[in-house]
PDB file of C-alpha atoms in Angstrom:
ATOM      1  CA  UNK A  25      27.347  -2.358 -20.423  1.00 89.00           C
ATOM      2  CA  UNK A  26      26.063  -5.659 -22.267  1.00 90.00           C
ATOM      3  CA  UNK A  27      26.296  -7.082 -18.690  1.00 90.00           C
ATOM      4  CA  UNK A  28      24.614  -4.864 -17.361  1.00 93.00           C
ATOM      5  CA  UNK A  29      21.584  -5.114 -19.879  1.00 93.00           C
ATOM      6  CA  UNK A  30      21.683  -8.678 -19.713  1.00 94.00           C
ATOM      7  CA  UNK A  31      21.527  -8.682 -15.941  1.00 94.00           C
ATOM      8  CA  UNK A  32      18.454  -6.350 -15.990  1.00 94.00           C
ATOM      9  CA  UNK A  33      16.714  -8.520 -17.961  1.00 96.00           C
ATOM     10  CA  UNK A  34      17.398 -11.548 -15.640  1.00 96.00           C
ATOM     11  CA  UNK A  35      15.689  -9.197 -12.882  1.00 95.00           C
ATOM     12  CA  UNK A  36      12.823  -8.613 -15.195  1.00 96.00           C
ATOM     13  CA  UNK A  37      12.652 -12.724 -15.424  1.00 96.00           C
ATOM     14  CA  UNK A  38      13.057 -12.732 -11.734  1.00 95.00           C
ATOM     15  CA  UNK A  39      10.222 -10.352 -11.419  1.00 95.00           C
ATOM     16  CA  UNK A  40       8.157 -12.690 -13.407  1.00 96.00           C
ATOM     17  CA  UNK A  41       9.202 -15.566 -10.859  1.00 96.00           C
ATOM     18  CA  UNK A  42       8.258 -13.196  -7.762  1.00 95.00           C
ATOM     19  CA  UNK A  43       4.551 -12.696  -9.010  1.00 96.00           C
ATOM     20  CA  UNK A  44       3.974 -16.944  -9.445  1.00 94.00           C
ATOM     21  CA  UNK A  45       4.193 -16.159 -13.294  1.00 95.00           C
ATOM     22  CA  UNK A  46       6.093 -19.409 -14.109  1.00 93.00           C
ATOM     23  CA  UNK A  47       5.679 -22.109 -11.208  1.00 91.00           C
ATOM     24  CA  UNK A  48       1.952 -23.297 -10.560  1.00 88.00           C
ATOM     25  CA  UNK A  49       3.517 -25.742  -7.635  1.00 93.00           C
ATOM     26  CA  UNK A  50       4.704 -23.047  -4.651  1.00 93.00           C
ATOM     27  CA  UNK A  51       7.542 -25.860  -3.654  1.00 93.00           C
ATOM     28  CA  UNK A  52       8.558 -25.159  -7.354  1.00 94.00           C
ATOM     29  CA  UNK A  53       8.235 -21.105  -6.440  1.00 94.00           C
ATOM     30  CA  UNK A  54       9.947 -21.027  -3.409  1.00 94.00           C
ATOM     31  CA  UNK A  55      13.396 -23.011  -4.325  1.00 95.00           C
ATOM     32  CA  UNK A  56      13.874 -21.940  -7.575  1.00 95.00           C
ATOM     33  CA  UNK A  57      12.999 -18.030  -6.507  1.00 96.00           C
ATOM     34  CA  UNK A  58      15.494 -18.399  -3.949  1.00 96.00           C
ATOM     35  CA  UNK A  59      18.224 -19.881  -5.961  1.00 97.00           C
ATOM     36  CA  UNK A  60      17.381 -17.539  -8.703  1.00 97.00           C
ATOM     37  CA  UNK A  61      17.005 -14.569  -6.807  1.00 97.00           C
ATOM     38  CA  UNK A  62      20.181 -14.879  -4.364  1.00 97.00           C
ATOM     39  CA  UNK A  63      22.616 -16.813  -6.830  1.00 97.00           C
ATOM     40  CA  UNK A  64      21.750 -15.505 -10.110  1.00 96.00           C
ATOM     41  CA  UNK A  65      20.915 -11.558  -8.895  1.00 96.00           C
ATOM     42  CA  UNK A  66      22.612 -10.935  -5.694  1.00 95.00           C
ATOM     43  CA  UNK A  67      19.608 -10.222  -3.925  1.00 95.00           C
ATOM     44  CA  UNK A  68      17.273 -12.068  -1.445  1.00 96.00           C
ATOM     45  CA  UNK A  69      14.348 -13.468  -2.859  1.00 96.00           C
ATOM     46  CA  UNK A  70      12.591 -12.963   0.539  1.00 96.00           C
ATOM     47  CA  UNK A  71      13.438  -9.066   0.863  1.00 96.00           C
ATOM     48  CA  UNK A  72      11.856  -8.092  -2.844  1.00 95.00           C
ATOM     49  CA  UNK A  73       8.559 -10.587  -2.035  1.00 95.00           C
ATOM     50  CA  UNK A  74       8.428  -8.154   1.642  1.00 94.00           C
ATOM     51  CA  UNK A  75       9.326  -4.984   0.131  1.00 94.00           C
ATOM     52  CA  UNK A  76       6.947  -5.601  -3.545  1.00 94.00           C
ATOM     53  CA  UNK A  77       3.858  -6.898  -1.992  1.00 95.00           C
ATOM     54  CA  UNK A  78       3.690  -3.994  -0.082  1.00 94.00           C
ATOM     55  CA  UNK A  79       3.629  -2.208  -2.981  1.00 95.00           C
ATOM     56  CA  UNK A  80       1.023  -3.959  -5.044  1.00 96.00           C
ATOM     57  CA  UNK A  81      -0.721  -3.992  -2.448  1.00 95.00           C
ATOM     58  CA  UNK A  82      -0.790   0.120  -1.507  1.00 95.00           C
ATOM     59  CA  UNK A  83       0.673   1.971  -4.976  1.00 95.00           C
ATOM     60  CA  UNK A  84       1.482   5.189  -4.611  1.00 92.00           C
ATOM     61  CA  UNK A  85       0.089   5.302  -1.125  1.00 93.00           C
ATOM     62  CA  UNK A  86       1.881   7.438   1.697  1.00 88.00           C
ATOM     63  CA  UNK A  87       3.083   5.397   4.430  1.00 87.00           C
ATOM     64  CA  UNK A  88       2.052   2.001   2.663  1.00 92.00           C
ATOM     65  CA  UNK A  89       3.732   1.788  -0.347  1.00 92.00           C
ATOM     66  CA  UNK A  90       7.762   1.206   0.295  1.00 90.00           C
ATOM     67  CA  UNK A  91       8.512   3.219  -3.071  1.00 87.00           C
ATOM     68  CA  UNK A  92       7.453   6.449  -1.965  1.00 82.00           C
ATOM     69  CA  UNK A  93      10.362   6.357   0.100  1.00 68.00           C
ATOM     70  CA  UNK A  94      13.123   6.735  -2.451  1.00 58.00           C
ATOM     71  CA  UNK A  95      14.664  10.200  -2.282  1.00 68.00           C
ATOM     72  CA  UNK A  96      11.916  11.444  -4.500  1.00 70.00           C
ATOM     73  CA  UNK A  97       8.830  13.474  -3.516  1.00 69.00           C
ATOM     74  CA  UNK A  98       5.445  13.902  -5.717  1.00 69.00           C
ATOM     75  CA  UNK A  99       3.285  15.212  -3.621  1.00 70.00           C
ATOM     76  CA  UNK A 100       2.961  18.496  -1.237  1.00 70.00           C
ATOM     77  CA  UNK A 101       2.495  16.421   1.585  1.00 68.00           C
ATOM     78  CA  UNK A 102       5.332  14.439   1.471  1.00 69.00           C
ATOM     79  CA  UNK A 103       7.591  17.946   1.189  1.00 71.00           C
ATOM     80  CA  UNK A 104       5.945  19.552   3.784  1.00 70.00           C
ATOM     81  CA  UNK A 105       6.624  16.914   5.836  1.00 70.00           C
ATOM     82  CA  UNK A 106      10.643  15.876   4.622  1.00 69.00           C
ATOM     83  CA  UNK A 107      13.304  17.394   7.445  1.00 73.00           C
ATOM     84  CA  UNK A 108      17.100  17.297   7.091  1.00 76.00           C
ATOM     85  CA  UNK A 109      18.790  16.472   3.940  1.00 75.00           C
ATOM     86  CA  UNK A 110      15.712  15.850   2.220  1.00 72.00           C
ATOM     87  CA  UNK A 111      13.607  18.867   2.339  1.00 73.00           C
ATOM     88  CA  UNK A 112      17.293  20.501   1.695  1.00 77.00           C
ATOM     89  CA  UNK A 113      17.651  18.429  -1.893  1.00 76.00           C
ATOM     90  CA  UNK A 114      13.814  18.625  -2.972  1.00 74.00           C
ATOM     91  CA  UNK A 115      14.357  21.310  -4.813  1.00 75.00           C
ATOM     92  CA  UNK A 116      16.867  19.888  -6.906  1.00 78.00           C
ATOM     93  CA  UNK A 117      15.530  16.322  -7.495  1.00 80.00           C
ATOM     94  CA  UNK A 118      15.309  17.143 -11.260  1.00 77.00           C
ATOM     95  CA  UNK A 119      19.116  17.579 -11.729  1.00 81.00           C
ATOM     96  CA  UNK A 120      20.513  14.212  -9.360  1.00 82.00           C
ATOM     97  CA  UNK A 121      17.265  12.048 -10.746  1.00 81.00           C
ATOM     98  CA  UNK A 122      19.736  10.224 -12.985  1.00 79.00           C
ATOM     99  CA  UNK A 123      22.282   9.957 -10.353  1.00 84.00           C
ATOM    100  CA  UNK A 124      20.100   8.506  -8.337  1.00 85.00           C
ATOM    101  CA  UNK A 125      18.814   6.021 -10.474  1.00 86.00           C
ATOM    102  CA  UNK A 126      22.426   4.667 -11.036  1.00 89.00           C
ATOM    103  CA  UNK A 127      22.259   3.692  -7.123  1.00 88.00           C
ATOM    104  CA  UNK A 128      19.148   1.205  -8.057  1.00 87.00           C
ATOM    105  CA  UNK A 129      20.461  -1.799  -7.654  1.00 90.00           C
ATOM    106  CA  UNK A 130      22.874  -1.478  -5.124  1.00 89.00           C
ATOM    107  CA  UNK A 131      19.787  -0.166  -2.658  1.00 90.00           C
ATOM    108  CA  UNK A 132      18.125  -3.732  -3.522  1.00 91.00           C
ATOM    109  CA  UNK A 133      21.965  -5.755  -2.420  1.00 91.00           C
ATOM    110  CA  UNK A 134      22.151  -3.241   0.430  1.00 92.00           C
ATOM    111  CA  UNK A 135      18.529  -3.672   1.439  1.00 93.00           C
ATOM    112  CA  UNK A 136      18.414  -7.178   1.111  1.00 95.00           C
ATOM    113  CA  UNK A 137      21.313  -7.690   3.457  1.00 95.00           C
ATOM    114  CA  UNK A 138      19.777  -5.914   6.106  1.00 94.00           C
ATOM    115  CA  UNK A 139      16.819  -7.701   5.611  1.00 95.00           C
ATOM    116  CA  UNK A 140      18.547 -11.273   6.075  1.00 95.00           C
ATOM    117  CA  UNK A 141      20.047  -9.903   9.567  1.00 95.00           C
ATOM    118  CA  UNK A 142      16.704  -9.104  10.751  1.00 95.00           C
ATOM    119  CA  UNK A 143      15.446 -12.381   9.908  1.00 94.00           C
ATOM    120  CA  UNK A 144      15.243 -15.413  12.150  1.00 92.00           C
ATOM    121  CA  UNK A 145      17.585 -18.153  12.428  1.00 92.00           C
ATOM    122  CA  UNK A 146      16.302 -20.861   9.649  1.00 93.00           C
ATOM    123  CA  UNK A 147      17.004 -23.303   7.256  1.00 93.00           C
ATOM    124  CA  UNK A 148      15.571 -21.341   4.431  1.00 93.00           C
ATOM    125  CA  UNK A 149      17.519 -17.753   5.723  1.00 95.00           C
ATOM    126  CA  UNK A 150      21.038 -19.407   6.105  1.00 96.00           C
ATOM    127  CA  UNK A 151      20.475 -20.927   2.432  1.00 96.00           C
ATOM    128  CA  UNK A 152      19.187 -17.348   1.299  1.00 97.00           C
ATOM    129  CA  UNK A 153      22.914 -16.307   2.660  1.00 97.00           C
ATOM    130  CA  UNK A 154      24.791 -18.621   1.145  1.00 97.00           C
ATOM    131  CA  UNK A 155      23.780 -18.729  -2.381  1.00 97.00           C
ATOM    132  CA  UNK A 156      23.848 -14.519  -1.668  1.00 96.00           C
ATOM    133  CA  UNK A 157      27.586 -14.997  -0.810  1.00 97.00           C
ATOM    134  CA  UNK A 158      28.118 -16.924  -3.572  1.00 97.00           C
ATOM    135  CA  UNK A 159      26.801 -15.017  -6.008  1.00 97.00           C
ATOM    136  CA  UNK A 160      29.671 -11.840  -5.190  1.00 95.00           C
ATOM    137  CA  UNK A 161      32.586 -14.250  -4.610  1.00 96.00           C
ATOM    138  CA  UNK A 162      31.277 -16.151  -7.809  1.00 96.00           C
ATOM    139  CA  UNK A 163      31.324 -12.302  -9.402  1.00 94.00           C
ATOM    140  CA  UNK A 164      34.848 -11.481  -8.318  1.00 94.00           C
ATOM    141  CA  UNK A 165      36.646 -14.754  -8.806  1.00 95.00           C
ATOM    142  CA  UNK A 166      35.078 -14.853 -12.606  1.00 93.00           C
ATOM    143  CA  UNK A 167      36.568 -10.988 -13.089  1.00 92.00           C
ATOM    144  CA  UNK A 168      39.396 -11.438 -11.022  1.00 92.00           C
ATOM    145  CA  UNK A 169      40.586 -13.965 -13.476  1.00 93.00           C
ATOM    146  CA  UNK A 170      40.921 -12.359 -16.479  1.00 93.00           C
ATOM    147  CA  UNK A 171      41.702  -8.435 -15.143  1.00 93.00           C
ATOM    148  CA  UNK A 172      43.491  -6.417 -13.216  1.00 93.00           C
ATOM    149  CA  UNK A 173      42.352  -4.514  -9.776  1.00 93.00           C
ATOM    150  CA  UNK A 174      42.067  -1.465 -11.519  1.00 93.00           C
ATOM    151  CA  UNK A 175      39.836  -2.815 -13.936  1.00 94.00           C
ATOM    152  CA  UNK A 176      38.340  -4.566 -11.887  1.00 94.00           C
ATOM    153  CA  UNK A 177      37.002  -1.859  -9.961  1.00 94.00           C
ATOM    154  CA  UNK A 178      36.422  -0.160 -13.497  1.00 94.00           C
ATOM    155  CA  UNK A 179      34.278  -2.931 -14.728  1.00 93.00           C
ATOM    156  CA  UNK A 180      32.399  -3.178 -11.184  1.00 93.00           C
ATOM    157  CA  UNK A 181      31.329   0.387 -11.005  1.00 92.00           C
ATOM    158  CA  UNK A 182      30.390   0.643 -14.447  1.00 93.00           C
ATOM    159  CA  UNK A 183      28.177  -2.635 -14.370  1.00 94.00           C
ATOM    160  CA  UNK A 184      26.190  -1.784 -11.188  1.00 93.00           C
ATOM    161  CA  UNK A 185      25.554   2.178 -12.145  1.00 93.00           C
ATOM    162  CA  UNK A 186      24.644   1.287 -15.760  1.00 94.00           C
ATOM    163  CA  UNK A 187      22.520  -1.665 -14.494  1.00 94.00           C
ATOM    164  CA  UNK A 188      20.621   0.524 -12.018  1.00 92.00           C
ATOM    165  CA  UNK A 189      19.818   3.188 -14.452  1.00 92.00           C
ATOM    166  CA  UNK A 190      18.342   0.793 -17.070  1.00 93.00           C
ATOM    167  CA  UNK A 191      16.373  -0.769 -14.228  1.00 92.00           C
ATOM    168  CA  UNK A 192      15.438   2.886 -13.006  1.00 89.00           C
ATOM    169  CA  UNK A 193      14.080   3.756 -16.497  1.00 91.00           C
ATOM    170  CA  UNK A 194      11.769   0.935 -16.145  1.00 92.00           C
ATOM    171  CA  UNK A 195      10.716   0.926 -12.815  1.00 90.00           C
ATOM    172  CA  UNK A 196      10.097   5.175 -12.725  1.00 88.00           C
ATOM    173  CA  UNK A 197       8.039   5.808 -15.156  1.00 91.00           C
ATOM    174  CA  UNK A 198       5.707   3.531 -13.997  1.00 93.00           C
ATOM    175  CA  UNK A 199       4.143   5.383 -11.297  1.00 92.00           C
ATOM    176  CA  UNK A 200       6.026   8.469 -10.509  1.00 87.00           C
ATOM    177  CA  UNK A 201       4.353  11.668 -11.480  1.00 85.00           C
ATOM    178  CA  UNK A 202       1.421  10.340 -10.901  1.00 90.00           C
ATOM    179  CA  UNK A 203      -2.045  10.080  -8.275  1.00 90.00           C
ATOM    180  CA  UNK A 204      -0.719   9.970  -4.489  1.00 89.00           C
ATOM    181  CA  UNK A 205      -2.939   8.522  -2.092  1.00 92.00           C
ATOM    182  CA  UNK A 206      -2.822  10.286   1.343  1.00 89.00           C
ATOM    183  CA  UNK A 207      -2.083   7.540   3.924  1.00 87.00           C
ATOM    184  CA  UNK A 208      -5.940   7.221   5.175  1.00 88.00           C
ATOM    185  CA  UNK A 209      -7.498   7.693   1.993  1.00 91.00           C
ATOM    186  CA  UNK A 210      -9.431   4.595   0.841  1.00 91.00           C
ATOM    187  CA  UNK A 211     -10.204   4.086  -3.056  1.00 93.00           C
ATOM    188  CA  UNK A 212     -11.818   0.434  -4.727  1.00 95.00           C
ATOM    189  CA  UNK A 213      -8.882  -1.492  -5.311  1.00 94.00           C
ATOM    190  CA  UNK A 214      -9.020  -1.698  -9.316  1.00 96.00           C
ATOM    191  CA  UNK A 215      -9.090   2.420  -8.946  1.00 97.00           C
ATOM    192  CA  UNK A 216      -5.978   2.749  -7.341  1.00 97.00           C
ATOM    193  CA  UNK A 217      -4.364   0.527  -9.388  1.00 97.00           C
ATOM    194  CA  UNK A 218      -5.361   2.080 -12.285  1.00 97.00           C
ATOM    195  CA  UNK A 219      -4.911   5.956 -11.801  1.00 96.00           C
ATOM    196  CA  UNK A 220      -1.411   5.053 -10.147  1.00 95.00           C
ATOM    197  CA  UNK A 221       0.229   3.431 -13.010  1.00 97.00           C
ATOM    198  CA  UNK A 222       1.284   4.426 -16.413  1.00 96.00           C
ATOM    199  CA  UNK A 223       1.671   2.299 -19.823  1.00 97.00           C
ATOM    200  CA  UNK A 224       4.135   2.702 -22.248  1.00 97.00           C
ATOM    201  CA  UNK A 225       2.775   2.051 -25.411  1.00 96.00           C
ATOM    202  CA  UNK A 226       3.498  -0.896 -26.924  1.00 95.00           C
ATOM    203  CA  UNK A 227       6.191  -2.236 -29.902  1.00 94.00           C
ATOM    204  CA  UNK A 228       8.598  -5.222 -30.067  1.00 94.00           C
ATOM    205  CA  UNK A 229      11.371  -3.164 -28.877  1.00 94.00           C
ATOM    206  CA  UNK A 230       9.074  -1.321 -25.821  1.00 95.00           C
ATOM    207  CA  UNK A 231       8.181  -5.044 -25.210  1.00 95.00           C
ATOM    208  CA  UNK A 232      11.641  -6.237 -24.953  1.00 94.00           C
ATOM    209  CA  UNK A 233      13.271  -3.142 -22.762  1.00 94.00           C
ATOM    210  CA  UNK A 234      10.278  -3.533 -19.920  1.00 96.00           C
ATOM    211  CA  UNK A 235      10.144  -6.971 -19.693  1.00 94.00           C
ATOM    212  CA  UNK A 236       6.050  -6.825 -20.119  1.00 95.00           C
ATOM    213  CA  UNK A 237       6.346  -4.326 -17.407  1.00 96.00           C
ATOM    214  CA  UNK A 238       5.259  -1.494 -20.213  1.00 97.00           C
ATOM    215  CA  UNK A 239       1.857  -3.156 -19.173  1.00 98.00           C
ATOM    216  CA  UNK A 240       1.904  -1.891 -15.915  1.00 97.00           C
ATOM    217  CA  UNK A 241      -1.946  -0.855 -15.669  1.00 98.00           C
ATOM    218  CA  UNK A 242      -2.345  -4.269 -16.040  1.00 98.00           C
ATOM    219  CA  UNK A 243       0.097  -6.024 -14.536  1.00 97.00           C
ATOM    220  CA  UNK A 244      -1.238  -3.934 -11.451  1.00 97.00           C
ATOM    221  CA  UNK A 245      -4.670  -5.490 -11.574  1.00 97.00           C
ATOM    222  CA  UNK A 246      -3.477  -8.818 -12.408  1.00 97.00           C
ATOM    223  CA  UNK A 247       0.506  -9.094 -11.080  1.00 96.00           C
ATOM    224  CA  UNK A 248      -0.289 -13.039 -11.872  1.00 95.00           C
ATOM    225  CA  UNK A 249      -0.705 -13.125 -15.452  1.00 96.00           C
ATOM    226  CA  UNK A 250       2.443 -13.760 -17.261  1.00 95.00           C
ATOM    227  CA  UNK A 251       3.392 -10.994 -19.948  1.00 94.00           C
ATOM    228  CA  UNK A 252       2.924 -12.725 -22.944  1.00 93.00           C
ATOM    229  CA  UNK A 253      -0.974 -12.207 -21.710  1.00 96.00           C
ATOM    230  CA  UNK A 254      -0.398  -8.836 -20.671  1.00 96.00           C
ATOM    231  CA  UNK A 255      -1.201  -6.974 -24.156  1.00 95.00           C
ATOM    232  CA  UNK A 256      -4.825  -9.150 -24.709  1.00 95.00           C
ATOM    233  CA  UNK A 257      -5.840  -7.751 -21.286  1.00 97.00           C
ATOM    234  CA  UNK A 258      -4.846  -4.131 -21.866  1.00 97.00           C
ATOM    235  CA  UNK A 259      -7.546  -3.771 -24.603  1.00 96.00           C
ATOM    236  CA  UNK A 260     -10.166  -5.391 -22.042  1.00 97.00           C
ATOM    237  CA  UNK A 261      -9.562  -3.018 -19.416  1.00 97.00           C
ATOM    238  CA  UNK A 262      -9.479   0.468 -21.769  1.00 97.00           C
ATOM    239  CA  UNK A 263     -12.895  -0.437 -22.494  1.00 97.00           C
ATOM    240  CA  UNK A 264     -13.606  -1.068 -18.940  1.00 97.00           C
ATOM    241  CA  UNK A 265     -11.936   2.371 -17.845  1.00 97.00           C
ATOM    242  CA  UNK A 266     -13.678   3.998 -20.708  1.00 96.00           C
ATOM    243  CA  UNK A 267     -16.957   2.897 -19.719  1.00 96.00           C
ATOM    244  CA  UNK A 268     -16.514   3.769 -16.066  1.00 95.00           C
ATOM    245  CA  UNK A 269     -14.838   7.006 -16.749  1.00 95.00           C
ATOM    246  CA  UNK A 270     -11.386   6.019 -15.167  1.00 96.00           C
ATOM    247  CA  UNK A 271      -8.029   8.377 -16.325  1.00 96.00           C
ATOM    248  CA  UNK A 272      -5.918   5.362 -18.541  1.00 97.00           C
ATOM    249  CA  UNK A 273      -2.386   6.624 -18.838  1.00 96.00           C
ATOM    250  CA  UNK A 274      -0.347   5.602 -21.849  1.00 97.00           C
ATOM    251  CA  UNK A 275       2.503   7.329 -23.358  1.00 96.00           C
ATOM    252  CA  UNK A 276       5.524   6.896 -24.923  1.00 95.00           C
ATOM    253  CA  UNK A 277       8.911   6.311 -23.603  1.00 92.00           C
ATOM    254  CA  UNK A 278      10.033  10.140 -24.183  1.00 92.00           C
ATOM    255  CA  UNK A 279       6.826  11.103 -22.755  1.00 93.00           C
ATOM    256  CA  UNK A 280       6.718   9.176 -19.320  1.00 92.00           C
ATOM    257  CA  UNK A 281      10.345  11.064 -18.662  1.00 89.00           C
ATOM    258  CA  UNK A 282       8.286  14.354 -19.169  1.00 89.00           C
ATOM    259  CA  UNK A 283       5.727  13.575 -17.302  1.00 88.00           C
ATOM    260  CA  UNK A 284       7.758  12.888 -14.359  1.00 85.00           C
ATOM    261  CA  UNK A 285       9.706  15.638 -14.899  1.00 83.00           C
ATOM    262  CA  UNK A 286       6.704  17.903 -15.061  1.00 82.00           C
ATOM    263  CA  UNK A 287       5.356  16.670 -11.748  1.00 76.00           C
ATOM    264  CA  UNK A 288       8.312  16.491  -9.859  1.00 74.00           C
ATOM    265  CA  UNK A 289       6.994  18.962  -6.362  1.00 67.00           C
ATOM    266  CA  UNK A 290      10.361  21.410  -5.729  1.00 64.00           C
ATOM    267  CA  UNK A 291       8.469  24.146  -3.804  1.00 56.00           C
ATOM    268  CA  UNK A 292       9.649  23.489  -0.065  1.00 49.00           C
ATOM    269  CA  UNK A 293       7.039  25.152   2.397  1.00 47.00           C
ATOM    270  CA  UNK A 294       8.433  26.240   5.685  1.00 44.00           C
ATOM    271  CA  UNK A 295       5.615  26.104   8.060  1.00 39.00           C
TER     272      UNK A 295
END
């Protein structure tokens, strides 16, 4: 479990390293992303810049944004339109949430390795698969040395489902539960940004458990400022969404869960 929290917080570092947060040079970016990302996390560097822009780019957006695709569904379109397994489970997301969450970072490995093989043949792809390699036989050797299989597999299981759950509680409550843009529906871009993502309001600890990502109103509208700037920006912009009559979400931990909870769609409509 303290490897798993310690390993979520290297992704939140990586995170920071994805949205140019600590390199000005991009020569800087791009080897020490990839060396961070593959080695360090087990997962390519590449993949989560594809998959996250995407996102920034189209939050909560149907058909855009690659995070409406988790099996999750917030809005009536989305359920009206799920067939086979999904449309079946819809009605109980609220009871496997959890479960799923555990799953978190495995998608990214899986994901990312499917990714790679769909990539040309480079220098920058085969190094992407080598320090990705190394990173699991690096993983295994280190455990393999000082336990048994069966604990082994213990430890294994245990690290990756508690790691994706932490990671889940940071990444959900961020937008889930919240505006979904239809997929031809066009709003400014500081308006989408802003009605799709939720705060967490702020402390040391709040700070410490999301990375900065607590900020996420913020870090939406500027996904280049580095956290320690995030919480002089968020008073900036409730003024600006006061004076221009935009919805700013911020809650507390407790009260994110509820909200997603409460807005979970489980009413499947067969026509």
């Amino acid at each position: 479990i303290i490897l798993s929290m310690g390993m979520a917080q290297a992704a939140l570092v990586g995170n920071d390293i994805a949205h140019h947060q600590v390199f000005r040079s991009q020569r800087l970016y791009n080897i020490f992303g990839t060396i961070y990302w593959n080695f360090v996390l087990g997962a390519s560097f590449r993949y989560w810049n594809f998959k996250h822009n995407r996102h920034h780019a189209h939050p909560n957006q149907i058909g855009k944004d690659p995070d409406l695709g988790a099996p999750f569904v917030f809005s009536e379109a989305q359920i009206s339109s799920a067939t086979g397994i999904l449309k079946w489970a819809a009605p109980y997301q609220k009871m496997y949430f959890f479960f799923i969450l555990a799953l978190s970072y495995l998608s990214v490995a899986g994901f990312s390795v499917r990714f790679l093989l769909n990539q040309r043949f480079s220098s920058a792809i085969v190094a992407e698969w080598l320090l990705y390699i190394l990173h699991f036989v690096g993983y295994f050797v280190l455990v393999g040395s000082i336990l048994s299989f069966e604990h082994i597999v213990m430890l294994t299981l245990i690290h990756y489902a508690t790691m994706g759950i932490y990671l889940g509680m940071i990444f959900a409550p961020n937008h889930k539960g919240l505006r979904i843009f239809d997929q031809h529906e066009t709003a400014p871009y500081a308006y989408q940004q802003i009605v799709t993502s939720r705060n967490i309001r702020p402390s040391i600890i709040t700070n410490l458990f999301y990375g900065g990502l607590n900020y996420q109103i913020e870090h939406h509208l500027f996904p280049t400022m580095a956290r320690p700037h995030l919480h002089r920006a968020r008073a900036l912009v409730k003024t600006f969404c006061n004076k221009e009559k935009i919805p700013y979400e911020e809650t507390s931990f407790l009260g994110s869960f509820h909200q997603i909870y409460a807005n979970f769609v489980t009413k499947v409509t067969t026509s």
